[in-house]
Coordinates of C-alpha atoms in Angstrom, one line a residue:
M962 CA 0.0 0.0 0.0
E963 CA 1.4 3.3 -1.1
K964 CA 0.1 5.2 2.0
E965 CA 1.3 2.6 4.4
R966 CA 3.4 3.9 7.3
K967 CA 2.2 7.5 6.6
L968 CA 0.4 9.3 9.4
Q969 CA -3.3 8.7 9.8
V970 CA -5.0 11.7 11.4
V971 CA -8.4 11.6 13.0
T972 CA -9.8 14.8 14.5
G973 CA -12.6 14.0 16.9
G974 CA -11.0 10.6 17.3
T975 CA -11.6 10.3 21.0
S976 CA -15.0 8.5 21.0
G977 CA -17.7 7.0 18.8
M978 CA -17.1 6.6 15.1
G979 CA -14.0 8.7 15.3
L980 CA -12.3 6.4 17.8
A981 CA -13.5 3.3 15.8
T982 CA -12.0 4.9 12.7
A983 CA -8.7 5.6 14.4
K984 CA -8.5 1.9 15.5
A985 CA -9.2 0.7 11.9
L986 CA -6.6 3.0 10.3
G987 CA -3.9 1.8 12.7
E988 CA -3.4 -1.0 10.1
Y989 CA -2.0 1.6 7.7
G990 CA 0.4 3.4 9.9
P991 CA 0.8 5.6 13.0
V992 CA -2.4 7.3 14.1
L993 CA -2.8 10.8 15.6
I994 CA -6.1 11.7 17.2
G995 CA -7.2 15.1 18.4
G996 CA -10.1 16.2 20.6
R997 CA -11.1 19.1 22.9
N998 CA -11.6 17.0 26.1
K999 CA -8.3 16.1 27.8
E1000 CA -9.7 13.2 29.8
R1001 CA -11.5 11.6 26.9
L1002 CA -8.3 12.0 24.8
E1003 CA -6.3 10.1 27.5
R1004 CA -8.9 7.3 27.6
A1005 CA -8.9 7.0 23.9
M1006 CA -5.1 6.8 23.8
K1007 CA -5.1 3.9 26.3
E1008 CA -7.7 2.1 24.2
L1009 CA -5.8 2.6 21.0
K1010 CA -2.5 1.4 22.4
A1011 CA -4.3 -1.6 24.0
A1012 CA -5.5 -2.5 20.5
G1013 CA -1.9 -2.4 19.2
V1014 CA -2.1 0.9 17.4
E1015 CA 0.9 3.2 17.3
A1016 CA -1.1 6.1 18.7
Y1017 CA -0.4 9.7 19.3
G1018 CA -2.7 12.3 20.8
K1019 CA -3.0 16.0 21.2
N1020 CA -5.7 18.3 22.3
C1021 CA -7.2 20.2 19.4
D1022 CA -10.1 22.5 18.8
I1023 CA -10.9 22.6 15.1
S1024 CA -12.8 25.8 15.5
D1025 CA -9.6 27.5 16.6
P1026 CA -7.1 28.0 13.7
E1027 CA -4.2 28.5 16.2
S1028 CA -5.0 25.3 17.9
L1029 CA -5.1 23.5 14.6
Q1030 CA -1.8 24.9 13.5
E1031 CA -0.2 23.5 16.6
F1032 CA -1.9 20.2 15.9
V1033 CA -0.6 20.1 12.3
A1034 CA 2.9 21.1 13.4
Y1035 CA 2.9 18.1 15.8
A1036 CA 1.5 15.8 13.1
V1037 CA 4.2 16.5 10.5
E1038 CA 6.9 15.8 13.1
I1039 CA 5.6 12.2 13.4
A1040 CA 5.4 11.2 9.8
P1041 CA 4.3 12.4 6.3
I1042 CA 0.6 12.9 6.1
G1043 CA -1.3 10.0 4.7
N1044 CA -5.0 10.4 5.4
V1045 CA -6.9 13.1 7.3
V1046 CA -10.3 12.1 8.7
N1047 CA -12.3 15.0 10.2
A1048 CA -14.7 13.3 12.6
A1049 CA -14.9 16.3 15.0
G1050 CA -18.3 17.8 15.4
V1051 CA -21.1 18.6 17.8
D1052 CA -24.8 17.6 17.8
F1053 CA -27.9 19.6 18.2
D1054 CA -28.5 17.9 21.6
N1055 CA -25.4 19.2 23.2
A1056 CA -24.5 22.5 21.5
S1057 CA -25.9 25.9 20.6
A1058 CA -26.6 26.9 17.0
E1059 CA -23.6 29.2 17.2
L1060 CA -21.2 26.4 18.4
I1061 CA -22.6 24.1 15.7
A1062 CA -21.8 26.6 13.0
K1063 CA -18.4 27.3 14.5
I1064 CA -17.2 23.7 14.8
N1065 CA -19.1 21.8 12.1
M1066 CA -18.9 24.5 9.4
Q1067 CA -15.9 26.7 10.0
G1068 CA -14.0 23.9 11.7
T1069 CA -14.3 21.7 8.5
H1070 CA -12.8 24.6 6.5
Y1071 CA -10.0 25.2 9.0
V1072 CA -9.0 21.5 9.0
L1073 CA -8.6 21.4 5.2
E1074 CA -6.7 24.8 5.2
A1075 CA -4.3 23.6 7.9
F1076 CA -3.5 20.3 6.3
L1077 CA -3.7 21.3 2.6
P1078 CA 0.0 22.3 2.3
H1079 CA 1.0 18.9 3.6
L1080 CA -1.1 16.6 1.4
D1081 CA 0.8 14.4 -1.0
H1082 CA -1.3 11.7 -2.7
S1083 CA -3.4 11.8 0.5
T1084 CA -7.1 11.6 1.2
V1085 CA -9.2 14.0 3.3
L1086 CA -12.4 12.5 4.5
N1087 CA -15.1 14.6 6.2
Y1088 CA -18.0 13.3 8.3
S1089 CA -21.2 14.8 7.1
S1090 CA -24.6 13.3 8.1
I1091 CA -27.7 12.0 6.5
T1092 CA -29.5 15.0 8.1
G1093 CA -27.6 17.2 5.7
Y1094 CA -29.9 15.9 2.9
Y1095 CA -32.9 17.4 4.7
Y1096 CA -31.6 20.9 4.4
Q1097 CA -32.3 22.7 1.1
A1098 CA -29.4 25.1 0.4
K1099 CA -30.5 28.3 -1.3
K1100 CA -28.4 30.6 -3.5
E1101 CA -28.1 32.9 -0.5
D1102 CA -26.6 30.1 1.6
I1103 CA -24.0 29.2 -1.0
E1104 CA -22.9 32.9 -1.3
V1105 CA -22.3 32.9 2.5
W1106 CA -20.7 29.5 2.4
K1107 CA -18.1 30.6 -0.1
H1108 CA -16.5 32.8 2.6
P1109 CA -15.9 30.6 5.6
D1110 CA -13.1 32.8 6.8
A1111 CA -15.4 35.8 7.1
E1112 CA -15.6 37.3 10.6
D1113 CA -19.4 37.2 10.5
F1114 CA -19.7 33.9 8.7
C1115 CA -21.5 32.0 11.5
E1116 CA -24.0 34.9 12.1
K1117 CA -24.8 35.1 8.4
A1118 CA -25.1 31.4 7.9
L1119 CA -27.5 31.0 10.8
A1120 CA -29.6 33.9 9.8
L1121 CA -30.6 32.1 6.6
I1122 CA -31.9 28.9 8.3
P1123 CA -35.7 28.9 8.0
E1124 CA -38.0 28.1 10.9
P1125 CA -39.1 24.4 10.8
A1126 CA -42.5 23.9 9.1
D1127 CA -42.9 20.3 10.4
P1128 CA -43.9 20.0 14.1
R1129 CA -41.9 16.8 14.3
T1130 CA -38.8 18.7 13.3
A1131 CA -39.7 21.6 15.7
R1132 CA -39.7 19.3 18.7
L1133 CA -36.1 18.6 18.1
G1134 CA -35.2 22.1 19.3
P1135 CA -33.9 25.3 17.9
A1136 CA -30.4 23.9 17.2
Y1137 CA -31.6 21.2 14.9
G1138 CA -31.9 23.5 11.9
A1139 CA -28.3 24.7 12.4
Y1140 CA -27.2 21.0 12.6
T1141 CA -28.8 20.0 9.3
C1142 CA -27.5 23.2 7.7
S1143 CA -24.0 22.5 9.0
K1144 CA -23.9 19.0 7.6
R1145 CA -25.2 20.2 4.2
F1146 CA -22.3 22.6 4.2
V1147 CA -19.9 19.7 4.8
I1148 CA -21.2 17.9 1.7
W1149 CA -21.0 21.1 -0.4
Y1150 CA -17.6 22.1 0.9
T1151 CA -16.2 18.7 0.1
M1152 CA -17.5 19.0 -3.5
A1153 CA -16.2 22.5 -3.8
N1154 CA -12.5 21.6 -3.0
V1155 CA -11.9 18.7 -5.5
V1156 CA -9.6 20.7 -7.7
R1157 CA -7.5 22.3 -5.0
V1158 CA -7.0 19.0 -3.3
A1159 CA -6.2 17.1 -6.5
Q1160 CA -3.4 19.5 -7.2
K1161 CA -1.5 18.0 -4.2
N1162 CA -0.1 15.1 -6.2
N1163 CA -3.6 13.6 -7.0
S1164 CA -4.9 13.8 -3.5
R1165 CA -8.6 13.5 -3.0
I1166 CA -11.4 14.6 -0.8
I1167 CA -14.6 12.7 0.0
S1168 CA -17.3 12.7 2.8
V1169 CA -19.4 10.1 4.4
A1170 CA -23.0 10.6 5.7
P1171 CA -23.8 8.4 8.6
G1172 CA -27.3 7.7 9.7
S1173 CA -28.0 6.6 13.2
F1174 CA -25.0 4.9 14.8
M1175 CA -24.7 3.9 18.5
T1176 CA -22.4 6.7 19.7
P1177 CA -22.4 9.1 22.7
M1178 CA -24.3 11.6 20.5
L1179 CA -27.1 9.1 19.8
E1180 CA -27.2 8.0 23.5
G1181 CA -28.4 11.5 24.2
Q1182 CA -31.5 10.7 22.2
A1183 CA -32.3 7.5 24.2
A1184 CA -36.1 8.4 24.3
Y1185 CA -36.2 8.1 20.5
L1186 CA -34.0 5.1 19.9
D1187 CA -36.9 2.7 19.1
S1188 CA -38.4 5.0 16.6
I1189 CA -35.0 5.8 15.1
A1190 CA -34.3 2.1 14.6
K1191 CA -37.7 1.5 13.0
G1192 CA -36.8 4.2 10.5
T1193 CA -34.2 1.9 8.9
A1194 CA -34.6 -1.1 6.6
F1195 CA -33.0 -3.4 9.2
G1196 CA -34.8 -2.1 12.3
R1197 CA -31.5 -1.2 14.1
V1198 CA -29.0 1.5 14.5
G1199 CA -25.5 1.1 13.1
D1200 CA -22.3 0.0 14.8
P1201 CA -19.3 2.4 14.8
E1202 CA -17.1 -0.4 13.6
E1203 CA -19.2 -0.8 10.5
M1204 CA -18.5 2.9 9.6
A1205 CA -14.8 2.5 10.5
D1206 CA -14.5 -0.5 8.2
L1207 CA -16.1 1.4 5.3
I1208 CA -13.7 4.3 5.8
K1209 CA -10.7 2.0 6.0
K1210 CA -11.7 0.5 2.6
L1211 CA -12.4 3.9 1.0
L1212 CA -9.0 5.2 2.0
S1213 CA -7.1 2.1 0.8
D1214 CA -5.3 2.0 -2.6
G1215 CA -7.4 1.3 -5.6
H1216 CA -9.9 4.1 -5.2
E1217 CA -7.9 6.9 -6.7
Y1218 CA -10.7 7.9 -9.0
L1219 CA -13.1 8.4 -6.1
T1220 CA -13.3 12.1 -5.1
G1221 CA -15.7 14.9 -4.6
C1222 CA -18.6 12.8 -3.4
D1223 CA -20.7 12.0 -0.3
I1224 CA -21.3 8.4 0.5
I1225 CA -24.4 7.5 2.5
M1226 CA -24.4 4.8 5.1
D1227 CA -27.7 5.0 6.9
G1228 CA -29.4 1.6 6.8
G1229 CA -31.8 2.9 4.1
K1230 CA -33.2 5.8 6.2
F1231 CA -33.0 8.4 3.5
A1232 CA -34.4 6.1 0.8
M1233 CA -37.3 5.1 3.0
S1234 CA -38.1 8.7 3.9
T1235 CA -38.0 10.1 0.4
T1236 CA -39.0 7.2 -2.0
E1237 CA -42.1 5.1 -2.0
Q1238 CA -41.0 1.5 -1.3
F1239 CA -42.1 -1.6 -3.2
Q1240 CA -44.0 -4.0 -0.9

């Protein structure tokens, strides 16, 4: 494998699908994980090392460019950059709309900008979400999204999010709209950077859209787990290791023509909610 022994970077690699991904990528080389919570980072490092992964860890806040620059400087000291998986993000259950925009939207931009100079036949993979497909981006949204470095980016992006028309959506709280918007941004941003990334010795950029996986984020929605599971073709939520295995395969050699796309893994949720099913 050409990327073998290069550094595998996973932001948000301290829990859930991010941690599962970090474990899986240990097969390709040393792994660097980043996260905002020091205690969770330490626990994740112990778990990775117990699994036989050559693991490194450093606190990192992807919404803070200075923190990211320190993280990248540490990364390039370890080994050349192989893959960069941006699994860092916050959910509508545990963050304000402002924080969601700052981390999920601007943070995605900051991660690419920080690592772009160091990509060399590398792959950047962003975590989007199936919820991003439920946000209809307008021309006005795109015009704002084109300037993620703007000082008032978050304020402008949030101002364009419409009030929920469906009562079932409204019950999820005021931050839900910001979350769906942020994940639609990730899909769009991934597609908008294909050329820039390819110029780094044929590097590529893709995103994956998870549905409902059993992670700490989903555990916060325990009251809705049964209904969430029934909304899939298999009557269950996903396992983080299933997503990690998919990502490991997507990042392996032999997929050099795959770039600029979002890959859905949601147990059929989006298909079932948008397309009448044969019985």
